[in-house]
mmCIF file of C-alpha atoms in Angstrom:
data_model
loop_
_atom_site.group_PDB
_atom_site.id
_atom_site.type_symbol
_atom_site.label_atom_id
_atom_site.label_comp_id
_atom_site.label_asym_id
_atom_site.label_seq_id
_atom_site.Cartn_x
_atom_site.Cartn_y
_atom_site.Cartn_z
ATOM 1 C CA MET A 1 37.251 -17.738 9.022
ATOM 2 C CA THR A 2 34.775 -17.177 6.162
ATOM 3 C CA ALA A 3 31.575 -15.212 6.500
ATOM 4 C CA THR A 4 29.407 -18.321 6.196
ATOM 5 C CA SER A 5 31.286 -20.202 8.924
ATOM 6 C CA ASP A 6 31.214 -17.375 11.462
ATOM 7 C CA PRO A 7 28.216 -18.144 13.706
ATOM 8 C CA ASP A 8 28.092 -14.607 15.117
ATOM 9 C CA LEU A 9 27.910 -12.792 11.774
ATOM 10 C CA ILE A 10 24.586 -11.468 10.462
ATOM 11 C CA LEU A 11 24.281 -12.716 6.899
ATOM 12 C CA ARG A 12 20.897 -11.441 5.725
ATOM 13 C CA VAL A 13 17.593 -9.934 6.788
ATOM 14 C CA ALA A 14 14.657 -12.348 7.039
ATOM 15 C CA ALA A 15 11.121 -11.673 5.786
ATOM 16 C CA LYS A 16 9.904 -10.181 9.086
ATOM 17 C CA GLY A 17 12.898 -7.846 9.376
ATOM 18 C CA ASP A 18 15.212 -9.667 11.789
ATOM 19 C CA GLY A 19 18.845 -10.238 10.907
ATOM 20 C CA VAL A 20 19.826 -13.909 10.632
ATOM 21 C CA THR A 21 23.163 -15.451 11.615
ATOM 22 C CA SER A 22 24.744 -18.375 9.789
ATOM 23 C CA ASP A 23 23.544 -20.730 12.522
ATOM 24 C CA GLY A 24 19.953 -19.524 12.191
ATOM 25 C CA ARG A 25 19.565 -17.101 15.096
ATOM 26 C CA HIS A 26 17.251 -14.127 14.517
ATOM 27 C CA ILE A 27 18.462 -10.779 15.866
ATOM 28 C CA ALA A 28 16.118 -7.795 15.884
ATOM 29 C CA PHE A 29 17.318 -4.486 14.398
ATOM 30 C CA SER A 30 20.519 -5.933 12.975
ATOM 31 C CA ALA A 31 21.960 -5.469 9.491
ATOM 32 C CA PRO A 32 24.018 -7.699 7.177
ATOM 33 C CA LEU A 33 27.645 -7.950 8.369
ATOM 34 C CA ASP A 34 26.780 -6.851 11.891
ATOM 35 C CA ARG A 35 28.343 -9.151 14.475
ATOM 36 C CA LEU A 36 27.333 -10.432 17.895
ATOM 37 C CA ASN A 37 29.879 -9.995 20.666
ATOM 38 C CA GLU A 38 30.494 -12.452 23.482
ATOM 39 C CA GLU A 39 27.783 -10.864 25.643
ATOM 40 C CA GLY A 40 25.217 -11.082 22.853
ATOM 41 C CA GLY A 41 25.409 -7.379 22.062
ATOM 42 C CA LEU A 42 25.614 -6.044 18.522
ATOM 43 C CA ILE A 43 28.754 -4.755 16.830
ATOM 44 C CA LYS A 44 27.556 -2.613 13.950
ATOM 45 C CA GLY A 45 28.897 -3.408 10.497
ATOM 46 C CA PRO A 46 29.216 -1.369 7.275
ATOM 47 C CA HIS A 47 25.512 -1.687 6.343
ATOM 48 C CA HIS A 48 24.206 -0.469 9.713
ATOM 49 C CA VAL A 49 23.271 3.223 9.683
ATOM 50 C CA ASP A 50 21.825 5.625 12.228
ATOM 51 C CA PRO A 51 18.019 5.720 11.887
ATOM 52 C CA PRO A 52 16.697 9.179 10.934
ATOM 53 C CA CYS A 53 13.645 9.104 13.241
ATOM 54 C CA GLN A 54 13.605 9.528 17.028
ATOM 55 C CA HIS A 55 10.728 7.028 17.324
ATOM 56 C CA PHE A 56 12.571 4.151 15.642
ATOM 57 C CA GLN A 57 12.189 0.796 17.440
ATOM 58 C CA SER A 58 9.219 2.035 19.464
ATOM 59 C CA CYS A 59 6.955 3.052 16.555
ATOM 60 C CA GLY A 60 5.436 0.311 14.427
ATOM 61 C CA GLY A 61 5.489 2.410 11.264
ATOM 62 C CA CYS A 62 9.071 1.569 10.249
ATOM 63 C CA ASN A 63 11.350 -1.251 11.369
ATOM 64 C CA LEU A 64 14.233 -1.178 8.874
ATOM 65 C CA GLN A 65 15.583 2.371 9.216
ATOM 66 C CA HIS A 66 18.890 0.924 10.406
ATOM 67 C CA LEU A 67 19.645 -0.591 6.974
ATOM 68 C CA ASP A 68 21.649 1.313 4.387
ATOM 69 C CA ASP A 69 20.268 1.711 0.867
ATOM 70 C CA GLU A 70 22.202 -1.265 -0.499
ATOM 71 C CA SER A 71 21.052 -3.781 2.102
ATOM 72 C CA TYR A 72 17.454 -2.502 2.104
ATOM 73 C CA SER A 73 17.318 -2.834 -1.671
ATOM 74 C CA GLN A 74 18.722 -6.369 -1.428
ATOM 75 C CA PHE A 75 16.147 -7.214 1.234
ATOM 76 C CA LEU A 76 13.305 -6.272 -1.148
ATOM 77 C CA ILE A 77 14.837 -8.331 -3.954
ATOM 78 C CA ASP A 78 15.259 -11.321 -1.641
ATOM 79 C CA ARG A 79 11.641 -11.079 -0.441
ATOM 80 C CA VAL A 80 10.443 -11.594 -3.998
ATOM 81 C CA ALA A 81 13.118 -14.049 -5.171
ATOM 82 C CA TYR A 82 12.786 -16.358 -2.143
ATOM 83 C CA ALA A 83 8.989 -16.434 -2.450
ATOM 84 C CA LEU A 84 9.302 -17.480 -6.089
ATOM 85 C CA GLU A 85 12.027 -20.021 -5.313
ATOM 86 C CA GLY A 86 9.715 -21.561 -2.728
ATOM 87 C CA GLN A 87 7.366 -22.396 -5.599
ATOM 88 C CA GLY A 88 10.202 -23.550 -7.882
ATOM 89 C CA LEU A 89 9.979 -20.389 -10.004
ATOM 90 C CA LYS A 90 12.398 -17.792 -11.278
ATOM 91 C CA ALA A 91 11.616 -14.711 -13.343
ATOM 92 C CA GLU A 92 13.480 -14.320 -16.612
ATOM 93 C CA LEU A 93 14.249 -10.759 -15.499
ATOM 94 C CA LEU A 94 14.064 -9.507 -11.901
ATOM 95 C CA HIS A 95 14.510 -5.738 -11.950
ATOM 96 C CA PRO A 96 16.229 -3.715 -9.213
ATOM 97 C CA PRO A 97 13.605 -2.392 -6.794
ATOM 98 C CA GLN A 98 12.134 1.070 -7.146
ATOM 99 C CA ILE A 99 11.988 2.575 -3.653
ATOM 100 C CA SER A 100 9.899 5.587 -2.659
ATOM 101 C CA GLN A 101 11.694 8.528 -1.098
ATOM 102 C CA PRO A 102 11.214 9.717 2.508
ATOM 103 C CA LYS A 103 8.262 11.996 3.281
ATOM 104 C CA THR A 104 6.240 10.952 0.227
ATOM 105 C CA ARG A 105 3.473 8.818 1.808
ATOM 106 C CA ILE A 106 0.107 10.304 0.827
ATOM 107 C CA ARG A 107 -2.098 8.254 3.140
ATOM 108 C CA ALA A 108 -1.779 7.231 6.773
ATOM 109 C CA SER A 109 -3.903 5.515 9.427
ATOM 110 C CA LEU A 110 -3.323 6.787 12.967
ATOM 111 C CA ARG A 111 -4.796 6.341 16.425
ATOM 112 C CA ALA A 112 -5.592 8.892 19.093
ATOM 113 C CA ALA A 113 -6.607 8.519 22.745
ATOM 114 C CA LYS A 114 -6.662 10.353 26.080
ATOM 115 C CA LEU A 115 -4.874 8.404 28.798
ATOM 116 C CA GLY A 116 -5.102 10.152 32.141
ATOM 117 C CA ASP A 117 -3.796 13.673 31.637
ATOM 118 C CA GLN A 118 -2.005 12.698 28.437
ATOM 119 C CA PHE A 119 -3.353 12.754 24.910
ATOM 120 C CA LYS A 120 -1.525 10.821 22.213
ATOM 121 C CA LEU A 121 -1.804 10.851 18.425
ATOM 122 C CA GLY A 122 0.319 8.602 16.234
ATOM 123 C CA PHE A 123 0.984 5.106 14.964
ATOM 124 C CA SER A 124 0.654 1.973 17.059
ATOM 125 C CA GLY A 125 3.802 0.858 18.822
ATOM 126 C CA ALA A 126 5.894 -1.978 17.441
ATOM 127 C CA GLY A 127 4.167 -5.232 18.384
ATOM 128 C CA SER A 128 1.750 -3.527 20.787
ATOM 129 C CA HIS A 129 -1.469 -1.514 21.010
ATOM 130 C CA ARG A 130 0.110 1.492 22.713
ATOM 131 C CA ILE A 131 0.119 4.745 20.798
ATOM 132 C CA ILE A 132 3.391 6.460 19.914
ATOM 133 C CA ASP A 133 2.780 10.202 20.207
ATOM 134 C CA LEU A 134 4.454 11.308 16.988
ATOM 135 C CA LYS A 135 6.799 14.279 17.183
ATOM 136 C CA GLN A 136 8.589 13.319 13.974
ATOM 137 C CA CYS A 137 7.779 11.229 10.903
ATOM 138 C CA GLU A 138 10.136 10.520 8.028
ATOM 139 C CA ILE A 139 7.574 8.815 5.771
ATOM 140 C CA MET A 140 4.460 11.045 5.778
ATOM 141 C CA ALA A 141 4.116 13.822 3.214
ATOM 142 C CA PRO A 142 4.897 17.205 4.846
ATOM 143 C CA GLU A 143 1.359 18.470 4.145
ATOM 144 C CA MET A 144 -0.030 15.650 6.274
ATOM 145 C CA PHE A 145 2.503 15.820 9.091
ATOM 146 C CA ALA A 146 1.957 19.583 9.388
ATOM 147 C CA LEU A 147 -1.586 18.768 10.493
ATOM 148 C CA MET A 148 -0.468 16.618 13.425
ATOM 149 C CA ALA A 149 0.099 19.377 16.002
ATOM 150 C CA PRO A 150 -3.151 21.299 15.404
ATOM 151 C CA LEU A 151 -5.097 18.031 15.183
ATOM 152 C CA ARG A 152 -3.625 16.850 18.478
ATOM 153 C CA ASN A 153 -4.668 20.085 20.179
ATOM 154 C CA PHE A 154 -8.154 19.921 18.719
ATOM 155 C CA LEU A 155 -8.841 16.265 19.514
ATOM 156 C CA LYS A 156 -7.520 16.586 23.056
ATOM 157 C CA LYS A 157 -10.506 18.786 23.871
ATOM 158 C CA ALA A 158 -13.002 16.386 22.253
ATOM 159 C CA ALA A 159 -11.573 13.065 23.435
ATOM 160 C CA ARG A 160 -13.040 10.888 26.156
ATOM 161 C CA ARG A 161 -10.722 8.930 28.456
ATOM 162 C CA LYS A 162 -9.596 5.521 27.186
ATOM 163 C CA HIS A 163 -11.700 5.962 24.061
ATOM 164 C CA ASP A 164 -9.554 5.401 20.982
ATOM 165 C CA MET A 165 -10.210 7.388 17.835
ATOM 166 C CA ASN A 166 -9.047 6.223 14.429
ATOM 167 C CA ILE A 167 -7.633 8.860 12.122
ATOM 168 C CA GLU A 168 -7.302 8.470 8.359
ATOM 169 C CA MET A 169 -5.446 11.079 6.343
ATOM 170 C CA THR A 170 -5.183 11.102 2.559
ATOM 171 C CA LEU A 171 -3.571 13.703 0.338
ATOM 172 C CA VAL A 172 -6.015 14.458 -2.479
ATOM 173 C CA ASP A 173 -6.105 17.076 -5.232
ATOM 174 C CA GLN A 174 -7.552 19.726 -2.908
ATOM 175 C CA GLY A 175 -5.306 19.050 0.113
ATOM 176 C CA VAL A 176 -5.711 16.726 3.109
ATOM 177 C CA ASP A 177 -8.826 14.563 3.408
ATOM 178 C CA LEU A 178 -9.315 13.805 7.119
ATOM 179 C CA LEU A 179 -11.620 11.165 8.606
ATOM 180 C CA ILE A 180 -12.019 10.834 12.387
ATOM 181 C CA GLY A 181 -13.406 7.418 13.249
ATOM 182 C CA ASN A 182 -15.014 6.221 16.487
ATOM 183 C CA TYR A 183 -16.069 9.781 17.226
ATOM 184 C CA GLU A 184 -19.375 11.618 16.996
ATOM 185 C CA PRO A 185 -19.735 15.346 17.681
ATOM 186 C CA ASP A 186 -21.763 16.115 20.788
ATOM 187 C CA GLY A 187 -24.134 18.849 19.733
ATOM 188 C CA LEU A 188 -24.048 21.890 17.499
ATOM 189 C CA GLU A 189 -21.097 23.508 19.235
ATOM 190 C CA GLN A 190 -18.752 20.589 18.478
ATOM 191 C CA ARG A 191 -19.965 20.422 14.885
ATOM 192 C CA GLU A 192 -19.237 24.114 14.433
ATOM 193 C CA ALA A 193 -15.820 23.587 16.022
ATOM 194 C CA LEU A 194 -15.103 20.847 13.470
ATOM 195 C CA SER A 195 -15.953 23.164 10.603
ATOM 196 C CA ASP A 196 -13.842 25.954 12.077
ATOM 197 C CA PHE A 197 -10.895 23.556 12.478
ATOM 198 C CA ALA A 198 -11.241 22.326 8.894
ATOM 199 C CA GLN A 199 -11.432 25.843 7.509
ATOM 200 C CA SER A 200 -8.548 27.247 9.551
ATOM 201 C CA ASN A 201 -6.286 24.338 8.546
ATOM 202 C CA GLY A 202 -7.258 24.352 4.874
ATOM 203 C CA LEU A 203 -8.629 20.808 4.797
ATOM 204 C CA ALA A 204 -10.040 19.390 1.599
ATOM 205 C CA ARG A 205 -12.649 17.460 3.560
ATOM 206 C CA LEU A 206 -13.354 16.641 7.180
ATOM 207 C CA SER A 207 -15.576 13.689 8.072
ATOM 208 C CA VAL A 208 -16.487 11.804 11.220
ATOM 209 C CA ASP A 209 -17.673 8.246 11.738
ATOM 210 C CA GLY A 210 -19.503 7.405 14.924
ATOM 211 C CA GLY A 211 -20.088 3.805 13.861
ATOM 212 C CA TYR A 212 -22.692 4.285 11.145
ATOM 213 C CA GLY A 213 -20.426 5.256 8.268
ATOM 214 C CA PRO A 214 -18.548 8.457 7.369
ATOM 215 C CA GLU A 215 -20.466 11.728 7.665
ATOM 216 C CA THR A 216 -18.994 14.752 5.911
ATOM 217 C CA GLN A 217 -18.715 17.869 8.083
ATOM 218 C CA TRP A 218 -16.706 20.067 5.729
ATOM 219 C CA GLU A 219 -16.141 19.879 1.970
ATOM 220 C CA PRO A 220 -15.980 23.274 0.276
ATOM 221 C CA GLU A 221 -15.555 21.658 -3.139
ATOM 222 C CA PRO A 222 -15.899 18.052 -4.331
ATOM 223 C CA VAL A 223 -12.852 16.001 -3.346
ATOM 224 C CA THR A 224 -11.029 14.349 -6.233
ATOM 225 C CA VAL A 225 -7.848 12.455 -7.050
ATOM 226 C CA THR A 226 -6.259 12.656 -10.484
ATOM 227 C CA LEU A 227 -5.480 9.335 -12.126
ATOM 228 C CA GLY A 228 -4.127 9.150 -15.658
ATOM 229 C CA GLY A 229 -4.913 12.816 -16.147
ATOM 230 C CA THR A 230 -8.557 12.329 -15.102
ATOM 231 C CA ALA A 231 -9.971 13.887 -11.931
ATOM 232 C CA ILE A 232 -12.126 11.250 -10.241
ATOM 233 C CA SER A 233 -14.380 11.589 -7.218
ATOM 234 C CA PHE A 234 -12.727 10.172 -4.088
ATOM 235 C CA PRO A 235 -15.067 8.158 -1.835
ATOM 236 C CA HIS A 236 -14.379 8.009 1.896
ATOM 237 C CA SER A 237 -11.569 5.595 2.855
ATOM 238 C CA CYS A 238 -11.132 4.435 -0.730
ATOM 239 C CA PHE A 239 -7.878 2.687 -1.647
ATOM 240 C CA LEU A 240 -5.055 4.687 -3.202
ATOM 241 C CA GLN A 241 -1.461 3.727 -3.846
ATOM 242 C CA PRO A 242 0.569 5.018 -0.859
ATOM 243 C CA THR A 243 3.022 7.161 -2.853
ATOM 244 C CA ARG A 244 2.767 8.990 -6.141
ATOM 245 C CA ASP A 245 6.199 7.931 -7.368
ATOM 246 C CA GLY A 246 5.417 4.313 -6.474
ATOM 247 C CA GLN A 247 2.179 4.556 -8.417
ATOM 248 C CA LYS A 248 4.094 5.852 -11.453
ATOM 249 C CA THR A 249 6.425 2.861 -11.257
ATOM 250 C CA LEU A 250 3.523 0.395 -11.091
ATOM 251 C CA VAL A 251 1.760 2.083 -13.994
ATOM 252 C CA SER A 252 4.925 2.216 -16.125
ATOM 253 C CA ALA A 253 5.569 -1.517 -15.660
ATOM 254 C CA MET A 254 1.905 -2.273 -16.414
ATOM 255 C CA LEU A 255 2.038 -0.279 -19.643
ATOM 256 C CA GLU A 256 5.172 -2.105 -20.736
ATOM 257 C CA THR A 257 3.472 -5.442 -20.080
ATOM 258 C CA VAL A 258 0.142 -4.656 -21.738
ATOM 259 C CA GLY A 259 1.644 -2.817 -24.683
ATOM 260 C CA GLU A 260 -0.827 -2.003 -27.450
ATOM 261 C CA ALA A 261 -3.331 -4.721 -26.574
ATOM 262 C CA ARG A 262 -6.646 -3.665 -28.110
ATOM 263 C CA LEU A 263 -9.018 -5.187 -25.536
ATOM 264 C CA VAL A 264 -7.916 -5.095 -21.883
ATOM 265 C CA ALA A 265 -9.570 -6.348 -18.686
ATOM 266 C CA ASP A 266 -8.659 -4.563 -15.446
ATOM 267 C CA LEU A 267 -9.704 -6.829 -12.566
ATOM 268 C CA PHE A 268 -9.879 -5.496 -8.991
ATOM 269 C CA ALA A 269 -9.783 -2.113 -10.744
ATOM 270 C CA GLY A 270 -10.470 0.090 -7.723
ATOM 271 C CA LEU A 271 -10.756 3.739 -8.689
ATOM 272 C CA GLY A 272 -9.046 3.023 -12.011
ATOM 273 C CA THR A 273 -5.349 3.612 -11.352
ATOM 274 C CA PHE A 274 -4.490 1.278 -14.227
ATOM 275 C CA THR A 275 -7.650 1.632 -16.320
ATOM 276 C CA LEU A 276 -7.184 5.381 -16.664
ATOM 277 C CA ALA A 277 -3.479 5.023 -17.475
ATOM 278 C CA LEU A 278 -4.191 3.063 -20.661
ATOM 279 C CA ALA A 279 -4.342 4.773 -24.048
ATOM 280 C CA GLU A 280 -7.650 6.271 -25.135
ATOM 281 C CA ASP A 281 -7.843 3.952 -28.148
ATOM 282 C CA GLN A 282 -7.648 0.852 -25.930
ATOM 283 C CA LYS A 283 -11.005 -0.627 -24.899
ATOM 284 C CA VAL A 284 -11.120 -1.511 -21.203
ATOM 285 C CA TYR A 285 -13.407 -3.643 -19.086
ATOM 286 C CA ALA A 286 -13.014 -2.691 -15.405
ATOM 287 C CA ALA A 287 -14.379 -4.937 -12.626
ATOM 288 C CA GLU A 288 -14.362 -4.111 -8.921
ATOM 289 C CA GLY A 289 -16.207 -5.408 -5.862
ATOM 290 C CA ALA A 290 -16.196 -2.118 -3.908
ATOM 291 C CA ARG A 291 -19.367 -0.300 -4.977
ATOM 292 C CA ASP A 292 -18.165 3.241 -4.157
ATOM 293 C CA ALA A 293 -14.929 2.812 -6.091
ATOM 294 C CA ILE A 294 -16.436 1.352 -9.251
ATOM 295 C CA GLY A 295 -19.216 3.936 -9.094
ATOM 296 C CA ALA A 296 -16.650 6.755 -9.071
ATOM 297 C CA LEU A 297 -14.762 5.184 -11.965
ATOM 298 C CA LYS A 298 -17.963 4.703 -13.967
ATOM 299 C CA MET A 299 -18.915 8.351 -13.480
ATOM 300 C CA ALA A 300 -15.468 9.484 -14.623
ATOM 301 C CA ALA A 301 -15.627 7.162 -17.641
ATOM 302 C CA ASN A 302 -19.055 8.480 -18.610
ATOM 303 C CA HIS A 303 -17.692 12.025 -18.686
ATOM 304 C CA SER A 304 -14.656 11.156 -20.800
ATOM 305 C CA THR A 305 -13.997 9.996 -24.339
ATOM 306 C CA ARG A 306 -12.394 6.783 -23.103
ATOM 307 C CA GLN A 307 -13.869 3.395 -24.057
ATOM 308 C CA ILE A 308 -14.366 1.967 -20.576
ATOM 309 C CA PHE A 309 -17.065 -0.472 -19.451
ATOM 310 C CA CYS A 310 -17.387 -0.756 -15.663
ATOM 311 C CA GLU A 311 -18.993 -3.592 -13.729
ATOM 312 C CA HIS A 312 -19.628 -3.940 -10.019
ATOM 313 C CA ARG A 313 -18.537 -7.552 -9.570
ATOM 314 C CA ASP A 314 -17.218 -9.606 -6.665
ATOM 315 C CA LEU A 315 -14.328 -11.433 -8.328
ATOM 316 C CA PHE A 316 -13.908 -13.743 -5.336
ATOM 317 C CA ARG A 317 -17.456 -15.050 -5.553
ATOM 318 C CA ARG A 318 -17.847 -14.640 -9.321
ATOM 319 C CA PRO A 319 -14.519 -14.582 -11.155
ATOM 320 C CA LEU A 320 -14.473 -14.103 -14.909
ATOM 321 C CA SER A 321 -14.631 -17.475 -16.605
ATOM 322 C CA ALA A 322 -12.026 -18.658 -19.108
ATOM 323 C CA GLU A 323 -14.564 -18.085 -21.881
ATOM 324 C CA GLU A 324 -15.159 -14.487 -20.761
ATOM 325 C CA LEU A 325 -11.423 -13.885 -20.439
ATOM 326 C CA ASN A 326 -10.714 -15.164 -23.957
ATOM 327 C CA ARG A 327 -12.254 -11.982 -25.377
ATOM 328 C CA PHE A 328 -9.313 -9.951 -24.075
ATOM 329 C CA ASN A 329 -5.803 -9.518 -25.437
ATOM 330 C CA ALA A 330 -4.425 -8.598 -21.996
ATOM 331 C CA VAL A 331 -5.546 -8.825 -18.386
ATOM 332 C CA ILE A 332 -4.450 -6.653 -15.474
ATOM 333 C CA LEU A 333 -5.211 -7.781 -11.945
ATOM 334 C CA ASP A 334 -4.371 -6.122 -8.637
ATOM 335 C CA PRO A 335 -6.020 -8.203 -5.886
ATOM 336 C CA PRO A 336 -5.813 -7.757 -2.091
ATOM 337 C CA ARG A 337 -3.125 -9.498 -0.016
ATOM 338 C CA ALA A 338 -4.865 -12.867 -0.165
ATOM 339 C CA GLY A 339 -4.288 -13.013 -3.900
ATOM 340 C CA ALA A 340 -6.804 -14.177 -6.487
ATOM 341 C CA ARG A 341 -6.818 -17.977 -6.367
ATOM 342 C CA ASP A 342 -10.181 -18.538 -8.084
ATOM 343 C CA GLN A 343 -9.618 -15.864 -10.731
ATOM 344 C CA ILE A 344 -6.132 -17.228 -11.417
ATOM 345 C CA MET A 345 -7.643 -20.694 -11.909
ATOM 346 C CA GLN A 346 -9.787 -19.296 -14.713
ATOM 347 C CA LEU A 347 -6.883 -17.318 -16.206
ATOM 348 C CA ALA A 348 -4.772 -20.475 -16.252
ATOM 349 C CA GLN A 349 -7.421 -22.129 -18.421
ATOM 350 C CA SER A 350 -7.757 -19.136 -20.730
ATOM 351 C CA GLU A 351 -5.993 -18.106 -23.927
ATOM 352 C CA VAL A 352 -5.166 -14.561 -22.809
ATOM 353 C CA GLU A 353 -1.869 -13.527 -24.390
ATOM 354 C CA LYS A 354 -0.596 -11.129 -21.705
ATOM 355 C CA ILE A 355 -1.153 -10.911 -17.959
ATOM 356 C CA CYS A 356 0.049 -8.112 -15.699
ATOM 357 C CA TYR A 357 -0.284 -9.215 -12.073
ATOM 358 C CA ILE A 358 0.226 -6.535 -9.410
ATOM 359 C CA SER A 359 0.584 -7.906 -5.882
ATOM 360 C CA CYS A 360 1.248 -6.634 -2.358
ATOM 361 C CA ASN A 361 2.094 -10.075 -0.938
ATOM 362 C CA PRO A 362 5.060 -12.108 -2.256
ATOM 363 C CA ALA A 363 3.668 -15.351 -0.809
ATOM 364 C CA SER A 364 0.229 -15.219 -2.461
ATOM 365 C CA PHE A 365 1.814 -13.863 -5.643
ATOM 366 C CA ALA A 366 4.237 -16.787 -5.864
ATOM 367 C CA ARG A 367 1.398 -19.262 -5.246
ATOM 368 C CA ASP A 368 -0.705 -17.743 -8.043
ATOM 369 C CA ALA A 369 2.316 -17.432 -10.354
ATOM 370 C CA LYS A 370 2.965 -21.149 -9.912
ATOM 371 C CA GLN A 371 -0.531 -21.959 -11.161
ATOM 372 C CA LEU A 372 -0.105 -19.751 -14.214
ATOM 373 C CA CYS A 373 3.307 -21.203 -15.054
ATOM 374 C CA ASP A 374 2.033 -24.759 -14.645
ATOM 375 C CA ALA A 375 -0.609 -23.875 -17.232
ATOM 376 C CA GLY A 376 1.981 -22.778 -19.772
ATOM 377 C CA TYR A 377 2.545 -19.100 -19.019
ATOM 378 C CA LYS A 378 6.085 -17.719 -18.780
ATOM 379 C CA LEU A 379 7.068 -15.346 -15.993
ATOM 380 C CA ARG A 380 8.948 -12.805 -18.073
ATOM 381 C CA GLN A 381 9.630 -9.840 -15.796
ATOM 382 C CA VAL A 382 9.183 -8.858 -12.154
ATOM 383 C CA TRP A 383 9.476 -5.326 -10.786
ATOM 384 C CA PRO A 384 9.749 -5.050 -6.958
ATOM 385 C CA VAL A 385 8.426 -1.732 -5.653
ATOM 386 C CA GLY A 386 9.157 -0.430 -2.148
ATOM 387 C CA GLN A 387 6.349 2.071 -1.533
ATOM 388 C CA PHE A 388 6.312 1.417 2.225
ATOM 389 C CA LEU A 389 9.793 2.749 2.890
ATOM 390 C CA TRP A 390 11.782 1.049 5.693
ATOM 391 C CA SER A 391 9.131 -1.635 6.187
ATOM 392 C CA THR A 392 9.124 -5.319 5.280
ATOM 393 C CA HIS A 393 6.305 -4.675 2.822
ATOM 394 C CA VAL A 394 7.072 -5.008 -0.900
ATOM 395 C CA GLU A 395 4.817 -4.697 -3.914
ATOM 396 C CA ILE A 396 5.297 -6.533 -7.163
ATOM 397 C CA VAL A 397 4.446 -5.933 -10.803
ATOM 398 C CA SER A 398 4.855 -8.975 -13.014
ATOM 399 C CA SER A 399 4.578 -9.840 -16.688
ATOM 400 C CA PHE A 400 3.291 -13.216 -17.938
ATOM 401 C CA THR A 401 2.906 -14.274 -21.560
ATOM 402 C CA ARG A 402 1.800 -17.408 -23.353
#
């Protein structure tokens, strides 16, 4: 009996993380070459490994810890290749994926709540709204996870029953930046307690948001993140790449794509992860719809010798036209998950020589890539990047040329 004719053999892992048999059944938490027994149970195969975290299957943070390195890597490749095939496309070169290591995540969004006599702090449960009280985490940077126990003890005293708090942690240049959402200190005593907690735990910044926007309670020195060797002010809740090694991979692929292009447009530029990685003799136009982010980038650019022009611009409502784009030798774009349909339409009509498209959604990427290829661009290279270790999420860097 061959592998493809055995109906009880898991052949691959589908986009949402379930193993798939040859007859199309989806089996949760199975790996390639696992097998179903007569009772429907799972016989583990050579690619099925013991998950490293005690919360696996209950926590929604990771759902592929049972895959070995080989099958997880193949899963990321398949996510990208199948999305492209669905649009009739194939990259000239699809690189092996670059996967971030455990305990390297530098940002995390958590929930906290008091339920009866219990207080829980952690990620949401898999497919549910319940909170998994984290005692272990194999993805968060150690500096962030070390804060979990003292934060749990502190918030337990401040929490109200059945009142969820949202916790955002980001590792910045000065340490951990902590934002407690859906919480407002009740009086001077609680505000002083917040400052004492921040100081005793060496926080870079502690902020609260009671529904009217973040309010800084503790920030002994201005919080920054270093991008391309430049320290840039870090606004509350601003987007950062989730791992530093993943960011390096994205930047390296971008630099290879853009090369020595003299005039470069960085669209959806954010804080300038890609803008600030370019050479100082390259002139850059950076556009971003988030006012805080582009403001921070503009301030950093004004205090440097780099040739960077920043514009606060909503590229969904007002994409650069083909005529505007024709001024540039290369374009970088890193849109949200929905992609950049309207901006891609203008790029397809332009004469830009090189395009580096960074995406966090294979489906919207493949749709936009199809439009570019139909307009005469060639999809030269694709780099899959697994920054969200053991999840179904994959990021993509791609290179298009005329």
